[in-house]
Amino acid sequence: MRAAELALKRKPKRWVINLVFVGATVAAMVYSFAGSTINWTRVRTIGISLRVMMEGFADLQWDFFFGTGIFRFEEGVIYLTLVTLAVAFIGTFMGAVLAIPFGFLASHNIVGKRVARIGEAILVIIRVFPEIVLALILLKGFGMNALTGVMTIGIHSIGMLGKLFAEAIDNMDKSPLEALDAVGANAWQKIRYGIIPQVAADVSSITLYRLDINVRSATVLGIIGAGGLGASLILAADSWSWNILGTILLAIVIMVLTVDAISSYLRGKLV
Amino acid sequence: MIKFVDVSKTYPNGVKALRGVNLEVKDGEFVGIIGLSGAGKSTLLRSINKMISITSGKLYIDDIEISSIRGKELRMLRRSIGMIFQSFNLVKRMSVYNNVLTGRVAYHPTFKTVFGLFPKEDKLMALESLDTMGILEKAFTRADQLSGGQQQRVALARALTQKPKLILADEPVASLDPITTVQVMDDFARINRDFGITVIANMHHVDLALKYATRIIGIKDGEVVFDGKSKEITDEKLVQIYGRSLRHDEVLGE
Amino acid sequence: MSKFTLTNGKTIVKPFNKIWIIVACVALLLYLFSRFIPFDPTFIKLDQLKVILEKMFTPKGNRTWNDYFMYIPKSLMRPLQETINMSFAGTIIGSLIAVPLAVLSAKNIVKTKFIYIPARFLMNLFRTIPAMILALIAVFFVGTGILSGIIAITLFTFGIMSKMLYEVIETIDMNPVEALESTGATKVESLRYAVMPQVLPMFVSYLIYIFEINVRASTILGYVGAGGIGTVIKDNILYNYDRVGASVLLMLVVILFVQMLSSFIRSKLQ
């Protein structure tokens, strides 16, 4: 018994550390809320807001959805959803194409450590630059339309895609490059026959994954006028027309779930 | 013909891999290089197609001194020399056919090869090589679907498609099982005999080297300590090359 | 497809390469989708990009560089604090409420379809809606300000965390669970002593990673009224580009810092 008691005493007092962690987290949480100005009237009327929302959701605008009746097809949700998809798809494609040279530039194997660091730094800056701010800038050059959305998504996607492409290149089997050296291939031929066939599947899979993210981004970008569903969404939100908002949300959910499903199916096939 | 004149190689970390090597290999020979691992076998082999550059001495291939050539000239040299690796070095996700076709890339302008535009005779050459190696029916499967022995045959077909005068083989059977090993070595012997292609191979298994090579070069600490016909190798000579008697794993045994 | 005849008379047929179907599909989609994108070179004013970048990253009018940079400590610290606060609170609350849903979604813990399928549906529903739209909706319920930001980040975190966590739970080693159940432990007890120890390190790692994502997302939520730096950007976007520029610079620094801190802590956790 004595040995067991001693062992028990020696058991590290983890609960002290845990308590400190939990305590600190709770204190930080309280502090987070303390500074916030809460609109209590709004909070108290959540019940009413909820009823208004539900009433709106029960009254979805199908003419608006399909672009029939008083709506032209170009004003309907289906058309706007297609625009959003177009922005995401073309933007992702553009991003993937642009990310390929960046992927090489940031790959330690291809360009060496020193250049790769510079490449990585450029990619980090692209990645952390907020998408909406980028869109606000590009808006001035490309106008209040879907082209701005495409350019924003195209440029912003380079950040993550370039990084993941570089990783794919760095992780691949280098031995075929040695063989290509031995047959007398030059740099371009090594890329074409040694690198591309090895990374193509990974690169496609990464790009499909990015398409998932970009479909959501394309929706949000519309809010500042870069085309697609977002513009109608913010209009409806400003006037709290839940029937319209609900119609748009329904389209977003269907669109995102469909693209997710297609993208993960295709990614599964690629392995 | 390959001629080493006083060739030395010192790596940047100070390791002396070759010390004053003098050798001559005639066309059509089958040379086996034996020695301990780290003795400089691989460096010797790889200096021939300049995968490794020598630090001093002269190396002639068909009377051309190769230590000063680079760029396009070097690629022209390499395209005439086939090379076989221990781990096959195929692009596993590419078809066997495309892997073999890469043996032709150095014969054509970049833009054509990048778009996969090879002349019909090159495509036939690739398929003929595969047929020679007995794996024509695998031409359009992915390389990773093949067994190790088959993959090494694909690598051999790639080398043959280069229409080389010489094939360098760096431990060609080290990752194969004993039965495939014999089959692949038979292939090397056949290529050497039927096409008159010079073969220089590093061999871990001494008995295999003695069986297939017509000439043995023994290397110890970067120096050639034996150079002669395989028949001339005796147990004493092996002790001289290895500095000890052979270990179990250095003979294949049959 | 093409047929080759070797010199010895053998023939072999090169099969059709499926890659061309994929290329054709992508090309077709690009063509179809491009019809939805207006492209009129006369409306593209690339010189305007330079103008706006200049406006953002130089002081406006008679302001000095000192004004430009002093704006950050003078007026942006409070919004920055709001941004960090709402990311923090949202990450913690969202992650905690994600735990039960993740458990309910895990096939190896809950064996009934009737529970894990609806649980996954709920999870996917939240995952589909972008944080910005969640914030927009939250503003409707609780008004502008940081509370709607917290709600948006909470729901957003809830979506990601429950997905990531349930995938971890499904890959745990089930033997300890079996061992505990054989000693007569209840479901809750086996969760606490067999599942939690296996999942906790990943949970903490994800928590930090999601916090990083949330800081990035929350900087901009103010654009729809959810407080933080986004509000400053929205208020100044029409007339004071230099203020927007200063906010962007601050955001870049903060996001970079959080990202480095996050990957440092996560690498220590491994």
Coordinates of C-alpha atoms in Angstrom, one line a residue, chain A residues 24-25 28-29 31-33 35-39 42-43 45-46 48-53 73 79 82-83 85-87 89-90 93 124-125 127-130 132-133 136-143 145-147 150 209 216-217 219-220 223-224 233-234 237 240 242 245 249 252-253 256-257 260, chain C residues 25-26 29-30 33-40 43-46 48-49 52-53 56-57 78 81-82 84-86 88-90 92-93 121 124-125 127-133 136-137 139-147 150 209 216 219-220 223-224 233 237 241 244 248 251-252 255-256 259:
Chain A
A24 CA -7.1 32.2 -18.4
T25 CA -9.3 31.2 -21.3
A28 CA -10.0 36.2 -21.9
M29 CA -13.5 35.3 -23.0
Y31 CA -12.9 40.3 -21.5
S32 CA -13.8 39.7 -25.1
F33 CA -17.4 40.4 -24.4
G35 CA -15.7 45.6 -24.5
S36 CA -18.6 44.9 -26.8
T37 CA -21.5 47.3 -27.0
I38 CA -24.5 45.1 -27.1
N39 CA -27.7 46.4 -28.5
R42 CA -32.3 44.0 -30.5
V43 CA -31.2 41.0 -28.3
T45 CA -36.5 41.1 -29.7
I46 CA -34.7 38.1 -31.2
I48 CA -39.7 38.6 -33.2
S49 CA -36.7 38.6 -35.6
L50 CA -36.8 34.9 -35.7
R51 CA -40.6 34.9 -36.6
V52 CA -40.0 37.5 -39.3
M53 CA -37.2 35.3 -40.7
F73 CA -34.1 35.5 -66.6
Y79 CA -28.8 33.2 -63.6
L82 CA -24.5 30.7 -62.8
V83 CA -22.6 34.0 -62.8
L85 CA -20.1 29.7 -60.5
A86 CA -18.6 31.3 -63.6
V87 CA -16.6 33.7 -61.4
F89 CA -14.6 28.5 -62.1
I90 CA -12.8 30.9 -64.4
F93 CA -8.6 28.2 -63.5
V124 CA 2.6 34.6 -48.2
I125 CA 1.9 38.2 -49.0
R127 CA -2.3 34.8 -49.2
V128 CA -2.7 37.2 -46.3
F129 CA -3.9 40.1 -48.4
P130 CA -7.6 40.2 -47.7
I132 CA -12.3 41.8 -50.3
V133 CA -9.7 44.5 -50.1
L136 CA -12.1 46.8 -53.8
I137 CA -8.8 47.8 -55.5
L138 CA -9.5 45.8 -58.6
L139 CA -13.0 47.2 -58.9
K140 CA -11.4 50.5 -59.9
G141 CA -9.6 48.9 -62.8
F142 CA -12.1 46.3 -64.0
G143 CA -15.4 47.9 -63.1
N145 CA -18.9 43.5 -62.7
A146 CA -18.1 39.8 -62.7
L147 CA -14.7 40.4 -64.4
V150 CA -12.7 36.6 -61.7
Y209 CA -10.3 21.8 -53.5
R216 CA -18.0 30.6 -51.4
S217 CA -15.7 33.5 -52.0
T219 CA -20.7 34.7 -53.4
V220 CA -19.2 37.1 -50.9
I223 CA -21.5 42.0 -51.9
I224 CA -19.0 44.7 -53.0
L233 CA -28.0 39.4 -51.3
I234 CA -26.9 42.6 -49.8
A237 CA -30.4 42.2 -46.4
W240 CA -34.5 42.7 -44.5
W242 CA -36.3 37.5 -45.8
L245 CA -32.8 36.5 -48.8
L249 CA -29.6 31.4 -49.4
I252 CA -26.2 29.2 -52.2
V253 CA -26.7 26.1 -50.1
V256 CA -22.1 24.9 -52.5
L257 CA -23.2 21.4 -51.6
D260 CA -18.5 20.2 -52.8
Chain C
C25 CA -14.7 19.1 -70.6
V26 CA -12.6 21.9 -68.9
L29 CA -16.9 24.7 -69.2
L30 CA -14.5 27.6 -69.6
F33 CA -18.9 30.1 -68.2
S34 CA -17.0 32.8 -70.0
R35 CA -20.3 33.9 -71.5
F36 CA -21.4 35.1 -68.1
I37 CA -18.4 37.3 -67.6
P38 CA -18.5 40.7 -69.3
F39 CA -15.3 41.4 -71.1
D40 CA -15.0 44.8 -72.7
F43 CA -14.0 49.5 -69.7
I44 CA -10.8 48.2 -68.3
K45 CA -8.7 51.0 -66.9
L46 CA -5.5 49.5 -65.6
Q48 CA -6.8 53.3 -62.2
L49 CA -5.2 50.5 -60.3
I52 CA -5.9 53.7 -56.2
L53 CA -2.8 52.0 -54.9
M56 CA -4.0 53.9 -50.4
F57 CA -0.4 54.0 -49.6
R78 CA -9.8 49.7 -30.6
Q81 CA -9.0 44.7 -30.3
E82 CA -12.6 44.1 -31.4
I84 CA -9.2 39.8 -32.0
N85 CA -11.8 39.6 -29.3
M86 CA -14.5 38.4 -31.6
F88 CA -11.1 34.6 -29.9
A89 CA -14.6 34.3 -28.4
G90 CA -16.1 32.9 -31.6
I92 CA -13.7 29.0 -28.3
I93 CA -17.5 28.9 -28.2
F121 CA -26.5 17.4 -42.5
N124 CA -22.7 20.7 -43.7
L125 CA -25.4 23.3 -43.7
R127 CA -20.2 24.8 -43.6
T128 CA -21.8 26.0 -46.8
I129 CA -22.6 29.5 -45.7
P130 CA -19.7 31.9 -45.9
A131 CA -18.8 33.8 -42.7
M132 CA -19.7 37.1 -44.3
I133 CA -23.3 36.0 -44.9
L136 CA -25.1 39.7 -42.3
I137 CA -27.8 37.5 -40.8
V139 CA -26.6 41.8 -37.7
F140 CA -30.3 41.4 -38.4
F141 CA -30.8 39.6 -35.1
V142 CA -28.6 41.5 -32.7
G143 CA -27.7 44.7 -34.5
T144 CA -24.4 46.0 -35.7
G145 CA -21.3 45.6 -33.5
I146 CA -19.0 42.9 -32.2
L147 CA -21.8 40.6 -30.9
I150 CA -19.0 36.8 -32.4
Y209 CA -5.5 26.8 -36.8
R216 CA -8.3 36.5 -41.2
T219 CA -10.9 41.5 -40.1
I220 CA -13.4 42.0 -42.9
Y223 CA -17.8 45.4 -43.8
V224 CA -21.3 44.2 -43.2
I233 CA -12.5 50.1 -44.1
I237 CA -13.6 53.4 -48.7
Y241 CA -8.2 55.8 -49.2
V244 CA -8.0 52.2 -45.8
V248 CA -4.8 47.1 -44.6
M251 CA -4.2 43.8 -41.0
L252 CA -1.3 42.3 -43.0
I255 CA -2.5 38.3 -39.9
L256 CA 1.2 37.5 -40.6
Q259 CA -0.1 32.9 -38.8

